[in-house]
Tab-separated table of C-alpha atoms in Angstrom:
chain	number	residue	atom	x	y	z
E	6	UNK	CA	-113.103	140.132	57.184
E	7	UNK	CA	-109.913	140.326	55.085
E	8	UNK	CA	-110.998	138.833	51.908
E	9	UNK	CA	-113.868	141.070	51.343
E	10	UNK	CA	-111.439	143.299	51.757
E	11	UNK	CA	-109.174	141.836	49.766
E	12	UNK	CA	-111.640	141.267	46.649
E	13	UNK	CA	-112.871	145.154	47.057
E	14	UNK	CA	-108.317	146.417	46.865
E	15	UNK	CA	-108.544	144.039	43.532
E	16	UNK	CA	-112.029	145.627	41.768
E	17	UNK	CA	-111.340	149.237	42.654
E	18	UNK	CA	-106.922	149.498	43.056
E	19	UNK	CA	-105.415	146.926	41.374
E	20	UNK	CA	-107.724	145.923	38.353
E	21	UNK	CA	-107.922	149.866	37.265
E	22	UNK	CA	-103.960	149.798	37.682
E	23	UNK	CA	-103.119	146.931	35.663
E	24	UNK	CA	-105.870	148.107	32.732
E	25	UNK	CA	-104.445	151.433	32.484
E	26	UNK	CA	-101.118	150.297	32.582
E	27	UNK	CA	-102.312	147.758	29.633
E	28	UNK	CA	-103.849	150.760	27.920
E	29	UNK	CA	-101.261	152.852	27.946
E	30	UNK	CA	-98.823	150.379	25.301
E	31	UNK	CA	-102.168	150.564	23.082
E	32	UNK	CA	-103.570	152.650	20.741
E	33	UNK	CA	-107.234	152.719	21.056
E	34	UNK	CA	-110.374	155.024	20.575
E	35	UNK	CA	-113.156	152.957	21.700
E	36	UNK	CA	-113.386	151.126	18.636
E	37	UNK	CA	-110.141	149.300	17.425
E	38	UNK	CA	-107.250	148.753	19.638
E	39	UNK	CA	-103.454	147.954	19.016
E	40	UNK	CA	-100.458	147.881	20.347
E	41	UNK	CA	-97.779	150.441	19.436
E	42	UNK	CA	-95.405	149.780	22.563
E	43	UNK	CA	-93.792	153.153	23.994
E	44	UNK	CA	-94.985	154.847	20.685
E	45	UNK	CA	-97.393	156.876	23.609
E	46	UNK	CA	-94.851	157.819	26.016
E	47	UNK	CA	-92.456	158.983	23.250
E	48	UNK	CA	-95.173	160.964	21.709
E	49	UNK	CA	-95.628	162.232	25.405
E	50	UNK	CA	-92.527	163.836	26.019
E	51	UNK	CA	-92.486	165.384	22.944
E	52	UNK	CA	-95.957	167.203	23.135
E	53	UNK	CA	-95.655	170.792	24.202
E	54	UNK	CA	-99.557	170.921	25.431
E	55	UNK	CA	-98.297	167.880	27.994
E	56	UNK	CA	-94.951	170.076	29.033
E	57	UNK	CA	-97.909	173.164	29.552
E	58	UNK	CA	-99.746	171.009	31.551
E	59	UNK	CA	-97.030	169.788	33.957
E	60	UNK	CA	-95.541	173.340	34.615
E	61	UNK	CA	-99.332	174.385	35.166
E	62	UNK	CA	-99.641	171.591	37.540
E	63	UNK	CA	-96.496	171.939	39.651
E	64	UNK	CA	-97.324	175.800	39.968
E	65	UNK	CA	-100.608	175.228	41.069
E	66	UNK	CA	-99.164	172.759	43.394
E	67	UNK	CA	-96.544	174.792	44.604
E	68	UNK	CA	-98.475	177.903	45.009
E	69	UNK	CA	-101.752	176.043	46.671
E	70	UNK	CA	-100.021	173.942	49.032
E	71	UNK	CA	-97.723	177.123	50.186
E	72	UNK	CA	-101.186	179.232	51.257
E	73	UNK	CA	-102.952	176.234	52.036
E	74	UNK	CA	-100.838	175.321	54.740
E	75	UNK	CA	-99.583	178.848	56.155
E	76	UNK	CA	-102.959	180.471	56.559
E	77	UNK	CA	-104.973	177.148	57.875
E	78	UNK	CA	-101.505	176.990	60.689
E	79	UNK	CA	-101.886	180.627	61.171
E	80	UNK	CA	-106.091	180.636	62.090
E	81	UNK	CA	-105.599	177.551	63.876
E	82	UNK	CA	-102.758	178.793	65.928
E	83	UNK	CA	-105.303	182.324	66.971
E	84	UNK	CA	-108.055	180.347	67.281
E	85	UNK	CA	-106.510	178.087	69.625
E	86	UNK	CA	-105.226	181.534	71.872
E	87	UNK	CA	-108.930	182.358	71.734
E	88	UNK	CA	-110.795	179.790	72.620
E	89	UNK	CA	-113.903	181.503	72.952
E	90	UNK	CA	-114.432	181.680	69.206
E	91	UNK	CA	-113.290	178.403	68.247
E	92	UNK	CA	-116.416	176.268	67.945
E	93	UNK	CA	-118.169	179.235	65.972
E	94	UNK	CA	-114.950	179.890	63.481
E	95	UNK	CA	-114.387	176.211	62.748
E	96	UNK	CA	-117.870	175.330	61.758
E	97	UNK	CA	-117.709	178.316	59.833
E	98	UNK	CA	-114.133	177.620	58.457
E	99	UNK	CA	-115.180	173.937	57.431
E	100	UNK	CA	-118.122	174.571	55.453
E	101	UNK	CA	-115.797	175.195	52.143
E	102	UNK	CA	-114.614	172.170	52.719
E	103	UNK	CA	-117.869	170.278	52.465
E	104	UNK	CA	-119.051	172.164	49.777
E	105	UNK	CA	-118.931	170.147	46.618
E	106	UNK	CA	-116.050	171.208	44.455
E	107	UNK	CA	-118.486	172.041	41.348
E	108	UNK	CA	-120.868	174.401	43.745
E	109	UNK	CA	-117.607	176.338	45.142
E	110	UNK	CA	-116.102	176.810	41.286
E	111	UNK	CA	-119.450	178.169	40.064
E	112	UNK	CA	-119.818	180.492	43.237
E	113	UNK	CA	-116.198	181.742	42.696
E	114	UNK	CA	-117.331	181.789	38.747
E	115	UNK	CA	-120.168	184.642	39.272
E	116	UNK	CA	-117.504	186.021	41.914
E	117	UNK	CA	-114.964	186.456	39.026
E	118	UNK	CA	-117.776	187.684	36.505
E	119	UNK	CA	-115.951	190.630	34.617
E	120	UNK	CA	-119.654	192.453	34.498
E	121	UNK	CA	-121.580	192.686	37.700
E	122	UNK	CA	-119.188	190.408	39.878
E	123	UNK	CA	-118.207	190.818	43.190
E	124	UNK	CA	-114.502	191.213	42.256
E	125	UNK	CA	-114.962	193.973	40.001
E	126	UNK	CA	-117.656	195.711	41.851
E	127	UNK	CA	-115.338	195.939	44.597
E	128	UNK	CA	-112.989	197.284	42.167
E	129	UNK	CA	-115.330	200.213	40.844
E	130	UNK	CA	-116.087	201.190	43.948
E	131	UNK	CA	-112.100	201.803	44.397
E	132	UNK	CA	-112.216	203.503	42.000
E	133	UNK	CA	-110.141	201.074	39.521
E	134	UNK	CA	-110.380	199.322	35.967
E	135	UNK	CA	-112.356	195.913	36.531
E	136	UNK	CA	-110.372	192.523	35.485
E	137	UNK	CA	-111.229	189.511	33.207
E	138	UNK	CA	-109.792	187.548	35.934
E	139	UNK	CA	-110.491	184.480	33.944
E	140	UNK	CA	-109.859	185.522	30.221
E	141	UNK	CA	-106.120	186.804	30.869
E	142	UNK	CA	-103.026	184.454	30.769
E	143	UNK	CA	-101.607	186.122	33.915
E	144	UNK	CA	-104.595	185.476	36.332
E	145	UNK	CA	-106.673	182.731	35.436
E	146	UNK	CA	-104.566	180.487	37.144
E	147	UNK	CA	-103.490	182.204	40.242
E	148	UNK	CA	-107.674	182.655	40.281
E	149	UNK	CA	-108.292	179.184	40.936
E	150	UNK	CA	-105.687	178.593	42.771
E	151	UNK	CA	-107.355	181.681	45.068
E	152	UNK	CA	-110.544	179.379	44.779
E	153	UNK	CA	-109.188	176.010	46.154
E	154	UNK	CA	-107.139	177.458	49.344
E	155	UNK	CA	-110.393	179.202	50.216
E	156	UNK	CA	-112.012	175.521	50.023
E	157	UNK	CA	-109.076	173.835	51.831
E	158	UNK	CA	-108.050	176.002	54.659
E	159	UNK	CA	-111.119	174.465	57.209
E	160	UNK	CA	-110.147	170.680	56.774
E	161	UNK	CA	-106.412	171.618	57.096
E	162	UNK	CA	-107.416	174.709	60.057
E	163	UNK	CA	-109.344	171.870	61.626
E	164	UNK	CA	-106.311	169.514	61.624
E	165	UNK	CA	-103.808	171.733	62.870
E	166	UNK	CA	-106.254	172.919	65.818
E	167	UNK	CA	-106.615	169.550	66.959
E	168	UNK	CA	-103.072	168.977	66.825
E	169	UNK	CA	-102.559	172.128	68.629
E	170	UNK	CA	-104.496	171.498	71.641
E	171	UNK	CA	-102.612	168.368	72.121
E	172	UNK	CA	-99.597	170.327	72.904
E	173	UNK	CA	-98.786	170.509	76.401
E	174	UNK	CA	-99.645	173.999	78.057
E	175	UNK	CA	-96.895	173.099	81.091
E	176	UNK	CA	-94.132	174.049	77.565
E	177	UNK	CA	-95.403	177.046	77.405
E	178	UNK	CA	-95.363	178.184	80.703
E	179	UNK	CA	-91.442	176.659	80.967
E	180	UNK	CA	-90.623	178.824	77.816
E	181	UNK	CA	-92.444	182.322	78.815
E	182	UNK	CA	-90.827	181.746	82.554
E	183	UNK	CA	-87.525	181.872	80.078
E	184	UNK	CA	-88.307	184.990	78.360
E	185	UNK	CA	-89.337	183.369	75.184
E	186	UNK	CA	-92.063	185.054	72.736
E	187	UNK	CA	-94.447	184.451	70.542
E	188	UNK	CA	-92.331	183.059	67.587
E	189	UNK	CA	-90.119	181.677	69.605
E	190	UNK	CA	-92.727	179.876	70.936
E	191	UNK	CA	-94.310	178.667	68.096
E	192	UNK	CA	-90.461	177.686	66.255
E	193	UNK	CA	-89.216	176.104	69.244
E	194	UNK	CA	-92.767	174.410	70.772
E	195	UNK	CA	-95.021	174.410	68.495
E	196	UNK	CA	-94.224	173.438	65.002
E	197	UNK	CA	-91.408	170.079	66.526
E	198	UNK	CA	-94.875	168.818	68.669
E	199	UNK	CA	-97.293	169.134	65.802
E	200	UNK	CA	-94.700	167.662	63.130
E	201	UNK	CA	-96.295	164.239	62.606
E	202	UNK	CA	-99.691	166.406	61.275
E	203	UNK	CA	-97.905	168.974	59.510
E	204	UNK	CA	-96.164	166.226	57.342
E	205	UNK	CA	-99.796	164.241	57.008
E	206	UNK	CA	-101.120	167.697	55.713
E	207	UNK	CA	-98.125	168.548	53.239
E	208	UNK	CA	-98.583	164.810	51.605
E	209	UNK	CA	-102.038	164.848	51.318
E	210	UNK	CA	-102.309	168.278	49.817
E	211	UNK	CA	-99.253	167.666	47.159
E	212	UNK	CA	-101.380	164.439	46.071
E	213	UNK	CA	-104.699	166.538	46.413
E	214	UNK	CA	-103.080	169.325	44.243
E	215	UNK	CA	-101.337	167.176	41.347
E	216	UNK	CA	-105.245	165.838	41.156
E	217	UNK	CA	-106.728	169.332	40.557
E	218	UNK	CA	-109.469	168.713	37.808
E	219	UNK	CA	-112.820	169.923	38.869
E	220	UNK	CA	-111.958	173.959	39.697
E	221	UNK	CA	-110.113	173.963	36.492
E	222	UNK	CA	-113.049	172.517	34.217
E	223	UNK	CA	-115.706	174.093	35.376
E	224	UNK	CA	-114.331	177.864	36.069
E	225	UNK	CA	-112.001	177.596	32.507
E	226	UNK	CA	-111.684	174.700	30.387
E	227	UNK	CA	-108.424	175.104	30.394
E	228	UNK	CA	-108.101	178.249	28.870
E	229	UNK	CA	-107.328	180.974	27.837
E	230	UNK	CA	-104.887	179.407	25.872
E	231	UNK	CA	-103.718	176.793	27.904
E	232	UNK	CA	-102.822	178.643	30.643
E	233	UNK	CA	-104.992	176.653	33.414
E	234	UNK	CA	-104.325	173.135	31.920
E	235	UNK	CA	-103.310	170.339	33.865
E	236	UNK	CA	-102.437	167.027	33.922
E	237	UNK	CA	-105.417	165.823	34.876
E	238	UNK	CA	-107.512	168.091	32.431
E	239	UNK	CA	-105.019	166.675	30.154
E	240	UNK	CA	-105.601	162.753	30.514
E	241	UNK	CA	-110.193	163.686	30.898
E	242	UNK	CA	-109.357	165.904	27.249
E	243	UNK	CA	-107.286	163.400	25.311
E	244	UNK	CA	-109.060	160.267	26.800
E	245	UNK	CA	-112.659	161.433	26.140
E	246	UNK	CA	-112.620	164.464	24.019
E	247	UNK	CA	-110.146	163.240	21.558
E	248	UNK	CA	-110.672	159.962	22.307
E	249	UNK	CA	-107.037	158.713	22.721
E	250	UNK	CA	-107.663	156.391	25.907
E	251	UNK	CA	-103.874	154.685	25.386
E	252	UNK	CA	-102.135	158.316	25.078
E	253	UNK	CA	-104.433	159.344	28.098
E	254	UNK	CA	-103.383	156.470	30.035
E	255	UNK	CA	-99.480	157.204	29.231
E	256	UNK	CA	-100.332	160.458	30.888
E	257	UNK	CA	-102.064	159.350	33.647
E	258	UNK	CA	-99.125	156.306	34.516
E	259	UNK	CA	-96.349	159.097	34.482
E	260	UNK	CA	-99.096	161.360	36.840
E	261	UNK	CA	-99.083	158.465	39.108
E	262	UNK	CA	-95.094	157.364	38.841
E	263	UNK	CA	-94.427	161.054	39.809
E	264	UNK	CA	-96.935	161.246	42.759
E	265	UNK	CA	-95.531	157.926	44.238
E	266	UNK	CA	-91.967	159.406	43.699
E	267	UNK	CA	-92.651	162.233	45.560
E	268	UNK	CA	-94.557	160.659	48.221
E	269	UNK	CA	-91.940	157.801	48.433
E	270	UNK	CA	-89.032	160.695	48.973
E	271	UNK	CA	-90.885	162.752	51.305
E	272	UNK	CA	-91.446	159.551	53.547
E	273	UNK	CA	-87.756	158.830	53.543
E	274	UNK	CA	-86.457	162.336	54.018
E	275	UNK	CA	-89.029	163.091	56.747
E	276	UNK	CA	-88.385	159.780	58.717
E	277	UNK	CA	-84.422	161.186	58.449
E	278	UNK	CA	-85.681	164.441	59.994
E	279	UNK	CA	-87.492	162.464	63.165
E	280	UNK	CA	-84.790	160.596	63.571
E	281	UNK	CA	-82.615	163.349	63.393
E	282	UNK	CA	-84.780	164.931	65.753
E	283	UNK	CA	-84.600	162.662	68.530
């Protein structure tokens, strides 16, 4: 059983790795290919689109992860005190999640609409100006960003229930019988039990968001004026628009030598933190 294994880590991990790695010392689009050394990553740091693209990404990141993660704890933490509605609220919750990201971005597209959208029809009736949510600088992005915490709050509310009902109910009876209160509670009991998932769901949603692509092509483009772009929209626009597979793959190696970095430090730091802990 491992070397079918194995043979599948080498055709779909390391193969892809090593080619990408091989492209990105080359200079090739599609038809001749040669090697120009760090000529790509040179060229890389000093392209202002690629210095757009990585502020884009880490505020996105930032900014998704943040709401992501406080409204998913926050439902999970009242569904779990109402029990009653659970079941109902997390099938409802998850469908987002399953939706594929291409259907969500289009419904959230017609949502944004700047004629006849929901948005700005809820805006008229307010009585105020409608917005080109997706055609101004200062809220295209924060627009998708809306549109992927909508789509991840079920997985991660679904997550942090389960966690939650793991928790032993005895530690809450110990700390009320001590006068403590609802945010004590959940500061004190809660969020050391449920540790272990809350650090699962901050990795996987930093890697998650430095991979944004899909929301971003299909609501935007990019636009306006690069004020969506990200890395990833970056390496699918110079790899196969301009057709600059070596500078793409420069991209994409410092994408993935930043993601590791991350994940590497947020592994050691949050052992620390356990240990500390106990």
């Amino acid at each position: 059983m491992i070397a079918p294994f194995f043979i599948l880590l080498m055709l779909f991990v390391i193969v892809p790795i090593v080619i990408n790695v091989i492209l990105s010392f080359m200079n090739y689009n599609m038809r001749e290919i040669h090697f120009v050394g760090f000529t790509n990553y040179i060229e890389l740091f000093k392209d202002k689109l690629f210095g757009i693209a990585f502020k884009n990404t880490l505020f996105y990141t930032v900014f998704n992860v943040l709401f992501t993660m406080i409204i998913s704890f926050l439902l999970a933490v009242f569904l779990n005190r109402n029990q009653w509605i659970t079941k109902f609220a997390r099938s409802c919750m998850y469908i987002p999640y399953v939706t594929s990201m291409v259907v969500a971005a289009m419904i959230w597209l017609w949502m944004y609409e700047p004629h006849g959208g929901v948005f700005n029809e809820i805006l008229k009736a307010l009585g105020l100006q409608p917005v080109n949510w997706l055609l101004q600088k200062s809220t295209a992005l924060p627009c998708i960003i809306a549109m992927n915490v909508w789509k991840g709050i079920g997985y991660n509310m679904v997550l942090f229930l389960a966690a939650l009902q793991g928790v032993p109910t005895a530690l809450y009876e110990a700390a009320s019988m001590d006068g403590a209160k609802g945010w004590a509670k959940i500061r004190y009991i809660t969020i050391p039990m449920i540790q272990p998932i809350i650090f699962f769901i901050f990795i996987t949603n930093i890697i998650n968001s430095f991979n944004v692509f899909e929301s971003v092509t299909v609501m935007t483009s990019g636009g306006p004026l690069n004020s969506t772009t990200t890395l990833v929209h970056q390496i699918y626009t110079r790899s196969f628009t301009e057709y600059k597979l070596g500078y793409g793959s420069a991209i994409a190696m410092v994408l993935s030598i930043f993601v590791l970095l991350f994940t590497f430090l947020s592994f050691r730091f949050g052992s620390q933190s356990n240990d500390t802990g106990n």
